[in-house]
Coordinates of C-alpha atoms in Angstrom, one line a residue:
X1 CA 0.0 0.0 0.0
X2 CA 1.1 3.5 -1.2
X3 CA 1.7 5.9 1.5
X4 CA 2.7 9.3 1.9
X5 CA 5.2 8.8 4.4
X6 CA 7.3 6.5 2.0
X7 CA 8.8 8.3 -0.6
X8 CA 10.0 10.5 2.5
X9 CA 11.3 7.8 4.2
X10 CA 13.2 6.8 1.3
X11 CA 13.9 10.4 0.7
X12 CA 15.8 10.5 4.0
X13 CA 17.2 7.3 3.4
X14 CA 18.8 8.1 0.6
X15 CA 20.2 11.9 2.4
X16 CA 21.6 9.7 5.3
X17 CA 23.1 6.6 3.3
X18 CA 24.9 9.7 0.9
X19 CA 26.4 11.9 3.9
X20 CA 26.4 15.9 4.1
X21 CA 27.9 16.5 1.1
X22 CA 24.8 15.6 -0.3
X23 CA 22.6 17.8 1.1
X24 CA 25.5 20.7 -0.5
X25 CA 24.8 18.8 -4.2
X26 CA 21.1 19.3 -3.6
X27 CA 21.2 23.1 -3.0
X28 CA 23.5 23.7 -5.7
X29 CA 21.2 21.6 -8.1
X30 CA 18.2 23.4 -6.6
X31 CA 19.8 26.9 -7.2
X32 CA 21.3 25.3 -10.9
X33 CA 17.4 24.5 -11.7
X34 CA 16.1 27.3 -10.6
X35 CA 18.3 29.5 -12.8
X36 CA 17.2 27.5 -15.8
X37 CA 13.7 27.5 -15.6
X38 CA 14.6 31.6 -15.1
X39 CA 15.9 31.5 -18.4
X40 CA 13.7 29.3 -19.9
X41 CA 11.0 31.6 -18.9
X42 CA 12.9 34.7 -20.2
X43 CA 13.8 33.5 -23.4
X44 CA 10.2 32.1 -23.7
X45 CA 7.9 35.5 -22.7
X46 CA 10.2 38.5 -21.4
X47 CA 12.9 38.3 -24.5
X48 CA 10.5 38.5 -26.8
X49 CA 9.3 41.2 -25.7
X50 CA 12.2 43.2 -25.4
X51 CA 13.3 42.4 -28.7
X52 CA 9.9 44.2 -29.8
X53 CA 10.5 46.9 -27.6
X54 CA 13.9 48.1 -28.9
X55 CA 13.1 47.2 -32.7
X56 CA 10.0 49.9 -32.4
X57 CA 12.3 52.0 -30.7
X58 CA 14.7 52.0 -33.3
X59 CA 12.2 52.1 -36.0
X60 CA 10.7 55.5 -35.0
X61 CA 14.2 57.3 -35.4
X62 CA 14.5 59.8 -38.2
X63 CA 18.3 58.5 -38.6
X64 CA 20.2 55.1 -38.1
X65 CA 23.6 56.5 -39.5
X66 CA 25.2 59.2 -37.3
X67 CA 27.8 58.6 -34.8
X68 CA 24.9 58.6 -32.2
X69 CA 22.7 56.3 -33.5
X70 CA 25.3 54.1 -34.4
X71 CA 25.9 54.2 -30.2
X72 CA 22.7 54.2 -29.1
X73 CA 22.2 51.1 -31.7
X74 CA 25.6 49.5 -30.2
X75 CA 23.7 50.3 -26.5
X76 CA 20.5 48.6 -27.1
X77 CA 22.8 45.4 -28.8
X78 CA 24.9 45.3 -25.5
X79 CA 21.5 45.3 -23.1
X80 CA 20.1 42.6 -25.0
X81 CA 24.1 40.8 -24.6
X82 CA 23.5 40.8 -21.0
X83 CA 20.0 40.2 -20.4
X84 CA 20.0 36.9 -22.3
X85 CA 23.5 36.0 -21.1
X86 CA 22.7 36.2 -17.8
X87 CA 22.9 33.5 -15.1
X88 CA 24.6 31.3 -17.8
X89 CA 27.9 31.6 -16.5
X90 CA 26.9 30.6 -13.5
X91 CA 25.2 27.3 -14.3
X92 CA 27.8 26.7 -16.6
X93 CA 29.8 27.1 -12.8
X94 CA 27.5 25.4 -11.1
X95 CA 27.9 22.4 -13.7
X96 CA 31.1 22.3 -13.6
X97 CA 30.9 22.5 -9.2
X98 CA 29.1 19.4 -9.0
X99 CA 31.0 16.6 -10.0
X100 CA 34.2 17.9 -7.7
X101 CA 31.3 18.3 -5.1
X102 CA 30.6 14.5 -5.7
X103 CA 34.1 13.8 -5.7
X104 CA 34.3 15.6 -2.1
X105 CA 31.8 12.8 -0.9
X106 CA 33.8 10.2 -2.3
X107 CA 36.8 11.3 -0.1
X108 CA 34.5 12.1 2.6
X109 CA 33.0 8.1 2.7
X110 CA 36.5 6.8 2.1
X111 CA 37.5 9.1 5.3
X112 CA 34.7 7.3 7.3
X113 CA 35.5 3.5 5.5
X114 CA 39.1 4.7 7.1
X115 CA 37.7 4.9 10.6
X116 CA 36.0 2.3 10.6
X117 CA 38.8 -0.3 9.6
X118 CA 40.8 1.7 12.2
X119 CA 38.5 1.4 15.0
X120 CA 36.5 -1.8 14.4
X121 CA 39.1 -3.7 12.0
X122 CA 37.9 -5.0 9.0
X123 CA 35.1 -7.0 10.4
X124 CA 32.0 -5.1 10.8
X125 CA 31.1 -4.9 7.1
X126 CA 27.9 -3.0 8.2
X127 CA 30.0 0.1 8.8
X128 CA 32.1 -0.7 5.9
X129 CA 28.8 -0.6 3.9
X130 CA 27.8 2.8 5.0
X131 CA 30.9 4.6 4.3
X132 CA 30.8 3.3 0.7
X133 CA 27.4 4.4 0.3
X134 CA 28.4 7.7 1.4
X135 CA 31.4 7.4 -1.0
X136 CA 29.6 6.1 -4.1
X137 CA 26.3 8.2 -3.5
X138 CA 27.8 11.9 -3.6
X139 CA 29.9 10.8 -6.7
X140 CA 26.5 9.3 -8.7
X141 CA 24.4 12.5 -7.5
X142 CA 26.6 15.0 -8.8
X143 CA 27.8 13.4 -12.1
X144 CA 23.9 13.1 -12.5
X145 CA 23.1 16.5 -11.4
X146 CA 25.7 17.6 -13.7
X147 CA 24.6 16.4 -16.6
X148 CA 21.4 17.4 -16.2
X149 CA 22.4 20.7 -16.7
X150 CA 24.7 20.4 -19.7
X151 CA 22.3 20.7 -22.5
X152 CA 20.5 23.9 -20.6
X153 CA 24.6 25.3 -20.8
X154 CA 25.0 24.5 -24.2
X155 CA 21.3 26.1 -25.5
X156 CA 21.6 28.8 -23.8
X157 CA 24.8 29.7 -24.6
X158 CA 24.0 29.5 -28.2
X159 CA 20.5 30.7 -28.1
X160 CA 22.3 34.0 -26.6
X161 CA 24.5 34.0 -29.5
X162 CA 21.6 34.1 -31.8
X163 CA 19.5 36.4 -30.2
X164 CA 22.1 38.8 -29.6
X165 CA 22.8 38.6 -33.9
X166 CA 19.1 38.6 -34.4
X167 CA 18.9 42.1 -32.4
X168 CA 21.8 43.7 -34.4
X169 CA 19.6 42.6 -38.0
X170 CA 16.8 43.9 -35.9
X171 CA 18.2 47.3 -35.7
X172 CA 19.2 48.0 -39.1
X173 CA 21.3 50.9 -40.2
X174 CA 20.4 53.0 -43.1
X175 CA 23.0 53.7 -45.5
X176 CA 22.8 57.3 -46.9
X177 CA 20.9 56.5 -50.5
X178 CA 17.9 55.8 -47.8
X179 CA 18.1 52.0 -47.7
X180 CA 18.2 49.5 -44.5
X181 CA 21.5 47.9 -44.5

């Protein structure tokens, strides 16, 4: 029979068989996700938006060619550069974090696998158990965590790239026989 109180169990099971730096993969996971659905949101209803914004900004000018157009152009490029880069540098960080967080476990379980042949000998294969769940655990959680990340990196950084091109055909300049360039 289903139960609420199992998946918790097994929740906390699988918190306390993995050690603390578990719980330090889970928060940075957490704040890697959050970041990602940020962006997925932004590039999904605020971009577009802004890309509108700045095109009918640019379209109501009398002149696209002077010197100050040409930096007010280069301006409105560089806001778009950093609002669609944004946080991607940091879950590219965070990405790259989490496997030497994983790692950290590892040597954190061997540590306690350590102890115990230390203090009990090799004989009590219960505590030699636990200590390589909590080595094997951290290093599976933030390979996984990781990688769940990595095609998010990779889009965004290339959606950026593409949106921040599409914003300078966006604002076209006019060359002085009247046409858009």
């Amino acid at each position: 029979m289903f139960t609420l109180e199992s998946p918790l169990l097994a929740f906390q099971g699988f918190f306390g068989a993995g050690g603390s730096v578990l719980w330090v993969i889970f928060a940075a996971t957490a704040l890697m996700w959050t970041m990602i659905v940020e962006r997925l949101w932004f590039f999904r209803y605020v971009h577009t938006k802004n890309l509108e914004a700045i095109s009918k900004e640019w379209s109501f000018r009398r002149e696209t060619s002077s010197w100050n157009a040409l930096r007010i152009r280069r301006q409105l490029i560089s806001g778009i550069s950093l609002a669609v880069n944004r946080y991607v540098r940091i879950i590219q960080a965070l990405m790259a974090l989490l496997p030497l967080l994983g790692l950290l476990g590892t040597v954190t379980g061997m540590i306690q696998i350590f102890n115990v042949v230390a203090v009990a000998g090799t004989t009590n294969a219960r505590l030699m158990a636990a200590g390589v769940s909590a080595a094997t655990i951290p290093t599976m959680a933030g390979l996984v965590a990781a990688l769940s990340g990595f095609w998010f990196a990779v889009y965004f950084r290339k959606r950026a790239r593409l949106e921040v091109q599409k914003a300078g055909e966006l604002l076209a300049i006019e060359s002085e026989r009247g046409e858009r360039a």
